[in-house]
Amino acid sequence: MSKETIYKLKLDKGIQINQDQLRQVVEEEEYIQAKTTAFNISGRSMQSEHMLRMKLDRKGYQQRIIDRVIDLLKRYNMIDDKELARMMIKDKINLNRYGKNRIKQDLYKKGIDSEIVDEMLSLYITDGQEYENALYHGQKKLELIKHEERNKMYQKLARHLVYKGFNYDIVNKVIQQLIKDAKEEY
């Protein structure tokens, strides 16, 4: 039994406890173990509420224990889906240079609510920035495939940009820009 449980339930050596008190001791011990597990998981990387719930559930903790742990972590701002979404969006747009669709997919995989995803995407991604990122990926891909047949080159370029998360309008604009740049080059 942990010292925290002994202190919290005011237990002493030699005292007798009844069935209800024993249940309370067992539940408190499980809560402390779940809390420690959650701290260890959160300490490695920021987690969404959904992902942390899943991980604690897989470890076999009861739902009411998981709810208590999540409430504690929320009170101390150790779980914040909006902040996680903001950080992921900034990383994906600036480091990976992904488009909105790919970022949205990655956020959904983390279990972040669609309202939060939409709100954060509208705050942190501009069309201009997304176009610049698509152009960057398009130029890199074009360097690798520029010696291929024209139709194949366009198909591969479009597929690559869609995979990186850009919508049809941006993909089309980027391909038109790359064609224009290629014609000016020759």
PDB file of C-alpha atoms in Angstrom:
ATOM      1  CA  MET A   1       0.000   0.000   0.000  1.00  0.00           C
ATOM      2  CA  SER A   2       1.314   3.431  -0.884  1.00  0.00           C
ATOM      3  CA  LYS A   3       2.052   6.094   1.702  1.00  0.00           C
ATOM      4  CA  GLU A   4      -0.365   8.368  -0.132  1.00  0.00           C
ATOM      5  CA  THR A   5      -3.242   5.932   0.468  1.00  0.00           C
ATOM      6  CA  ILE A   6      -2.285   5.469   4.120  1.00  0.00           C
ATOM      7  CA  TYR A   7      -2.199   9.226   4.649  1.00  0.00           C
ATOM      8  CA  LYS A   8      -5.337  10.002   2.622  1.00  0.00           C
ATOM      9  CA  LEU A   9      -7.461   7.342   4.354  1.00  0.00           C
ATOM     10  CA  LYS A  10      -5.883   7.967   7.790  1.00  0.00           C
ATOM     11  CA  LEU A  11      -4.858   4.349   8.280  1.00  0.00           C
ATOM     12  CA  ASP A  12      -2.674   3.135  11.137  1.00  0.00           C
ATOM     13  CA  LYS A  13      -0.976  -0.145  11.941  1.00  0.00           C
ATOM     14  CA  GLY A  14      -3.214  -2.566  13.755  1.00  0.00           C
ATOM     15  CA  ILE A  15      -6.575  -0.909  13.081  1.00  0.00           C
ATOM     16  CA  GLN A  16      -9.437  -3.037  11.860  1.00  0.00           C
ATOM     17  CA  ILE A  17     -11.245  -2.091   8.693  1.00  0.00           C
ATOM     18  CA  ASN A  18     -14.593  -3.226   7.367  1.00  0.00           C
ATOM     19  CA  GLN A  19     -15.546  -4.363   3.859  1.00  0.00           C
ATOM     20  CA  ASP A  20     -16.421  -0.827   2.643  1.00  0.00           C
ATOM     21  CA  GLN A  21     -13.143   0.583   3.918  1.00  0.00           C
ATOM     22  CA  LEU A  22     -11.235  -2.247   2.221  1.00  0.00           C
ATOM     23  CA  ARG A  23     -12.973  -1.438  -1.090  1.00  0.00           C
ATOM     24  CA  GLN A  24     -12.029   2.198  -0.601  1.00  0.00           C
ATOM     25  CA  VAL A  25      -8.381   1.234   0.030  1.00  0.00           C
ATOM     26  CA  VAL A  26      -8.282  -0.949  -3.103  1.00  0.00           C
ATOM     27  CA  GLU A  27      -9.884   1.782  -5.228  1.00  0.00           C
ATOM     28  CA  GLU A  28      -7.503   4.429  -3.904  1.00  0.00           C
ATOM     29  CA  GLU A  29      -4.524   2.198  -4.681  1.00  0.00           C
ATOM     30  CA  GLU A  30      -5.786   1.640  -8.222  1.00  0.00           C
ATOM     31  CA  TYR A  31      -6.272   5.405  -8.625  1.00  0.00           C
ATOM     32  CA  ILE A  32      -2.698   6.087  -7.515  1.00  0.00           C
ATOM     33  CA  GLN A  33      -1.347   3.449  -9.919  1.00  0.00           C
ATOM     34  CA  ALA A  34      -3.431   4.863 -12.791  1.00  0.00           C
ATOM     35  CA  LYS A  35      -2.275   8.380 -11.943  1.00  0.00           C
ATOM     36  CA  THR A  36       1.369   7.263 -11.970  1.00  0.00           C
ATOM     37  CA  THR A  37       0.857   5.493 -15.293  1.00  0.00           C
ATOM     38  CA  ALA A  38      -0.783   8.605 -16.770  1.00  0.00           C
ATOM     39  CA  PHE A  39       2.091  10.804 -15.547  1.00  0.00           C
ATOM     40  CA  ASN A  40       4.607   8.433 -17.151  1.00  0.00           C
ATOM     41  CA  ILE A  41       2.711   8.395 -20.458  1.00  0.00           C
ATOM     42  CA  SER A  42       2.234  12.179 -20.465  1.00  0.00           C
ATOM     43  CA  GLY A  43       5.849  12.725 -19.508  1.00  0.00           C
ATOM     44  CA  ARG A  44       7.092  11.099 -22.716  1.00  0.00           C
ATOM     45  CA  SER A  45       4.896  13.134 -25.074  1.00  0.00           C
ATOM     46  CA  MET A  46       1.832  15.309 -24.907  1.00  0.00           C
ATOM     47  CA  GLN A  47      -1.332  13.233 -25.195  1.00  0.00           C
ATOM     48  CA  SER A  48      -4.879  13.945 -26.220  1.00  0.00           C
ATOM     49  CA  GLU A  49      -7.580  13.065 -23.725  1.00  0.00           C
ATOM     50  CA  HIS A  50      -8.866  10.355 -26.052  1.00  0.00           C
ATOM     51  CA  MET A  51      -5.464   8.693 -26.485  1.00  0.00           C
ATOM     52  CA  LEU A  52      -4.707   8.781 -22.757  1.00  0.00           C
ATOM     53  CA  ARG A  53      -8.115   7.263 -21.973  1.00  0.00           C
ATOM     54  CA  MET A  54      -7.433   4.467 -24.473  1.00  0.00           C
ATOM     55  CA  LYS A  55      -3.990   3.760 -23.030  1.00  0.00           C
ATOM     56  CA  LEU A  56      -5.283   3.642 -19.454  1.00  0.00           C
ATOM     57  CA  ASP A  57      -8.201   1.448 -20.537  1.00  0.00           C
ATOM     58  CA  ARG A  58      -5.786  -0.992 -22.226  1.00  0.00           C
ATOM     59  CA  LYS A  59      -3.884  -1.211 -18.938  1.00  0.00           C
ATOM     60  CA  GLY A  60      -7.114  -2.452 -17.359  1.00  0.00           C
ATOM     61  CA  TYR A  61      -8.142   0.506 -15.200  1.00  0.00           C
ATOM     62  CA  GLN A  62     -11.821   0.983 -14.408  1.00  0.00           C
ATOM     63  CA  GLN A  63     -13.664   3.804 -16.157  1.00  0.00           C
ATOM     64  CA  ARG A  64     -14.387   5.753 -12.950  1.00  0.00           C
ATOM     65  CA  ILE A  65     -10.670   5.609 -12.063  1.00  0.00           C
ATOM     66  CA  ILE A  66      -9.741   6.844 -15.553  1.00  0.00           C
ATOM     67  CA  ASP A  67     -12.264   9.692 -15.192  1.00  0.00           C
ATOM     68  CA  ARG A  68     -10.697  10.743 -11.884  1.00  0.00           C
ATOM     69  CA  VAL A  69      -7.194  10.716 -13.396  1.00  0.00           C
ATOM     70  CA  ILE A  70      -8.312  12.714 -16.451  1.00  0.00           C
ATOM     71  CA  ASP A  71     -10.038  15.281 -14.201  1.00  0.00           C
ATOM     72  CA  LEU A  72      -6.845  15.674 -12.175  1.00  0.00           C
ATOM     73  CA  LEU A  73      -4.707  16.109 -15.286  1.00  0.00           C
ATOM     74  CA  LYS A  74      -7.135  18.666 -16.712  1.00  0.00           C
ATOM     75  CA  ARG A  75      -7.125  20.661 -13.461  1.00  0.00           C
ATOM     76  CA  TYR A  76      -3.344  20.959 -13.689  1.00  0.00           C
ATOM     77  CA  ASN A  77      -3.374  21.624 -17.459  1.00  0.00           C
ATOM     78  CA  MET A  78      -1.487  18.433 -18.201  1.00  0.00           C
ATOM     79  CA  ILE A  79      -4.087  17.508 -20.826  1.00  0.00           C
ATOM     80  CA  ASP A  80      -5.254  20.172 -23.221  1.00  0.00           C
ATOM     81  CA  ASP A  81      -6.490  19.064 -26.627  1.00  0.00           C
ATOM     82  CA  LYS A  82      -6.506  22.644 -27.954  1.00  0.00           C
ATOM     83  CA  GLU A  83      -2.877  23.165 -27.001  1.00  0.00           C
ATOM     84  CA  LEU A  84      -1.908  19.780 -28.449  1.00  0.00           C
ATOM     85  CA  ALA A  85      -3.694  20.649 -31.700  1.00  0.00           C
ATOM     86  CA  ARG A  86      -1.980  24.056 -31.830  1.00  0.00           C
ATOM     87  CA  MET A  87       1.462  22.531 -31.322  1.00  0.00           C
ATOM     88  CA  MET A  88       0.878  19.774 -33.874  1.00  0.00           C
ATOM     89  CA  ILE A  89      -0.433  22.218 -36.472  1.00  0.00           C
ATOM     90  CA  LYS A  90       2.557  24.527 -36.050  1.00  0.00           C
ATOM     91  CA  ASP A  91       4.977  21.612 -36.371  1.00  0.00           C
ATOM     92  CA  LYS A  92       3.223  20.036 -39.345  1.00  0.00           C
ATOM     93  CA  ILE A  93       2.861  23.321 -41.236  1.00  0.00           C
ATOM     94  CA  ASN A  94       6.347  24.671 -40.502  1.00  0.00           C
ATOM     95  CA  LEU A  95       8.527  21.564 -40.283  1.00  0.00           C
ATOM     96  CA  ASN A  96       6.766  18.964 -42.445  1.00  0.00           C
ATOM     97  CA  ARG A  97       5.071  21.572 -44.640  1.00  0.00           C
ATOM     98  CA  TYR A  98       1.892  19.513 -44.893  1.00  0.00           C
ATOM     99  CA  GLY A  99      -1.460  20.708 -46.194  1.00  0.00           C
ATOM    100  CA  LYS A 100      -4.651  21.091 -44.170  1.00  0.00           C
ATOM    101  CA  ASN A 101      -6.052  17.699 -45.141  1.00  0.00           C
ATOM    102  CA  ARG A 102      -3.000  15.778 -43.934  1.00  0.00           C
ATOM    103  CA  ILE A 103      -2.813  17.787 -40.708  1.00  0.00           C
ATOM    104  CA  LYS A 104      -6.529  17.270 -40.110  1.00  0.00           C
ATOM    105  CA  GLN A 105      -6.081  13.518 -40.593  1.00  0.00           C
ATOM    106  CA  ASP A 106      -3.163  13.424 -38.131  1.00  0.00           C
ATOM    107  CA  LEU A 107      -5.181  15.342 -35.517  1.00  0.00           C
ATOM    108  CA  TYR A 108      -8.152  13.006 -35.917  1.00  0.00           C
ATOM    109  CA  LYS A 109      -5.808  10.039 -35.408  1.00  0.00           C
ATOM    110  CA  LYS A 110      -4.868  11.548 -32.045  1.00  0.00           C
ATOM    111  CA  GLY A 111      -8.558  11.617 -31.120  1.00  0.00           C
ATOM    112  CA  ILE A 112      -8.937  15.378 -31.119  1.00  0.00           C
ATOM    113  CA  ASP A 113     -12.518  16.594 -31.531  1.00  0.00           C
ATOM    114  CA  SER A 114     -13.451  17.905 -34.980  1.00  0.00           C
ATOM    115  CA  GLU A 115     -14.621  21.278 -33.603  1.00  0.00           C
ATOM    116  CA  ILE A 116     -11.206  21.853 -32.014  1.00  0.00           C
ATOM    117  CA  VAL A 117      -9.475  20.718 -35.215  1.00  0.00           C
ATOM    118  CA  ASP A 118     -11.478  23.107 -37.389  1.00  0.00           C
ATOM    119  CA  GLU A 119     -11.021  26.017 -34.978  1.00  0.00           C
ATOM    120  CA  MET A 120      -7.273  25.557 -34.686  1.00  0.00           C
ATOM    121  CA  LEU A 121      -6.757  25.020 -38.420  1.00  0.00           C
ATOM    122  CA  SER A 122      -8.588  28.246 -39.204  1.00  0.00           C
ATOM    123  CA  LEU A 123      -6.448  30.104 -36.672  1.00  0.00           C
ATOM    124  CA  TYR A 124      -3.041  28.823 -37.723  1.00  0.00           C
ATOM    125  CA  ILE A 125      -3.108  27.991 -41.446  1.00  0.00           C
ATOM    126  CA  THR A 126      -3.517  30.549 -44.197  1.00  0.00           C
ATOM    127  CA  ASP A 127      -4.177  29.758 -47.847  1.00  0.00           C
ATOM    128  CA  GLY A 128      -0.978  31.576 -48.792  1.00  0.00           C
ATOM    129  CA  GLN A 129       1.100  29.512 -46.412  1.00  0.00           C
ATOM    130  CA  GLU A 130      -0.512  26.314 -47.633  1.00  0.00           C
ATOM    131  CA  TYR A 131       0.164  27.320 -51.263  1.00  0.00           C
ATOM    132  CA  GLU A 132       3.830  28.037 -50.447  1.00  0.00           C
ATOM    133  CA  ASN A 133       4.181  24.633 -48.792  1.00  0.00           C
ATOM    134  CA  ALA A 134       2.551  22.910 -51.772  1.00  0.00           C
ATOM    135  CA  LEU A 135       4.871  24.761 -54.141  1.00  0.00           C
ATOM    136  CA  TYR A 136       7.865  23.680 -52.045  1.00  0.00           C
ATOM    137  CA  HIS A 137       6.824  20.001 -52.219  1.00  0.00           C
ATOM    138  CA  GLY A 138       5.951  20.324 -55.898  1.00  0.00           C
ATOM    139  CA  GLN A 139       9.367  21.735 -56.787  1.00  0.00           C
ATOM    140  CA  LYS A 140      11.131  18.971 -54.855  1.00  0.00           C
ATOM    141  CA  LYS A 141       9.072  16.249 -56.510  1.00  0.00           C
ATOM    142  CA  LEU A 142       9.479  17.811 -59.952  1.00  0.00           C
ATOM    143  CA  GLU A 143      13.267  17.588 -59.624  1.00  0.00           C
ATOM    144  CA  LEU A 144      12.937  13.828 -59.181  1.00  0.00           C
ATOM    145  CA  ILE A 145      10.491  13.207 -62.029  1.00  0.00           C
ATOM    146  CA  LYS A 146      11.296  15.926 -64.586  1.00  0.00           C
ATOM    147  CA  HIS A 147      12.617  13.444 -67.164  1.00  0.00           C
ATOM    148  CA  GLU A 148       9.402  11.434 -67.322  1.00  0.00           C
ATOM    149  CA  GLU A 149       6.640  11.683 -69.884  1.00  0.00           C
ATOM    150  CA  ARG A 150       4.539  14.835 -69.408  1.00  0.00           C
ATOM    151  CA  ASN A 151       1.243  13.114 -68.431  1.00  0.00           C
ATOM    152  CA  LYS A 152       2.958  10.744 -66.018  1.00  0.00           C
ATOM    153  CA  MET A 153       4.837  13.666 -64.514  1.00  0.00           C
ATOM    154  CA  TYR A 154       1.566  15.570 -63.883  1.00  0.00           C
ATOM    155  CA  GLN A 155      -0.117  12.513 -62.388  1.00  0.00           C
ATOM    156  CA  LYS A 156       2.783  11.783 -60.049  1.00  0.00           C
ATOM    157  CA  LEU A 157       3.018  15.408 -59.029  1.00  0.00           C
ATOM    158  CA  ALA A 158      -0.710  15.628 -58.303  1.00  0.00           C
ATOM    159  CA  ARG A 159      -0.708  12.336 -56.359  1.00  0.00           C
ATOM    160  CA  HIS A 160       2.273  13.470 -54.306  1.00  0.00           C
ATOM    161  CA  LEU A 161       0.697  16.806 -53.409  1.00  0.00           C
ATOM    162  CA  VAL A 162      -2.629  15.208 -52.497  1.00  0.00           C
ATOM    163  CA  TYR A 163      -0.734  12.733 -50.294  1.00  0.00           C
ATOM    164  CA  LYS A 164       0.921  15.675 -48.547  1.00  0.00           C
ATOM    165  CA  GLY A 165      -2.541  16.989 -47.702  1.00  0.00           C
ATOM    166  CA  PHE A 166      -3.282  19.682 -50.249  1.00  0.00           C
ATOM    167  CA  ASN A 167      -6.727  20.099 -51.788  1.00  0.00           C
ATOM    168  CA  TYR A 168      -7.475  19.989 -55.510  1.00  0.00           C
ATOM    169  CA  ASP A 169      -7.525  23.777 -55.984  1.00  0.00           C
ATOM    170  CA  ILE A 170      -4.073  24.245 -54.486  1.00  0.00           C
ATOM    171  CA  VAL A 171      -2.677  21.205 -56.329  1.00  0.00           C
ATOM    172  CA  ASN A 172      -4.005  22.590 -59.611  1.00  0.00           C
ATOM    173  CA  LYS A 173      -2.554  26.076 -58.964  1.00  0.00           C
ATOM    174  CA  VAL A 174       0.846  24.642 -58.030  1.00  0.00           C
ATOM    175  CA  ILE A 175       1.011  22.422 -61.111  1.00  0.00           C
ATOM    176  CA  GLN A 176       0.066  25.380 -63.337  1.00  0.00           C
ATOM    177  CA  GLN A 177       2.776  27.487 -61.667  1.00  0.00           C
ATOM    178  CA  LEU A 178       5.375  24.756 -62.077  1.00  0.00           C
ATOM    179  CA  ILE A 179       4.463  24.350 -65.766  1.00  0.00           C
ATOM    180  CA  LYS A 180       4.743  28.093 -66.268  1.00  0.00           C
ATOM    181  CA  ASP A 181       8.140  28.169 -64.508  1.00  0.00           C
ATOM    182  CA  ALA A 182       9.380  25.202 -66.571  1.00  0.00           C
ATOM    183  CA  LYS A 183       8.389  26.900 -69.843  1.00  0.00           C
ATOM    184  CA  GLU A 184      10.219  30.085 -68.833  1.00  0.00           C
ATOM    185  CA  GLU A 185      13.303  28.040 -67.981  1.00  0.00           C
ATOM    186  CA  TYR A 186      13.618  26.552 -71.484  1.00  0.00           C
TER     187      TYR A 186
END
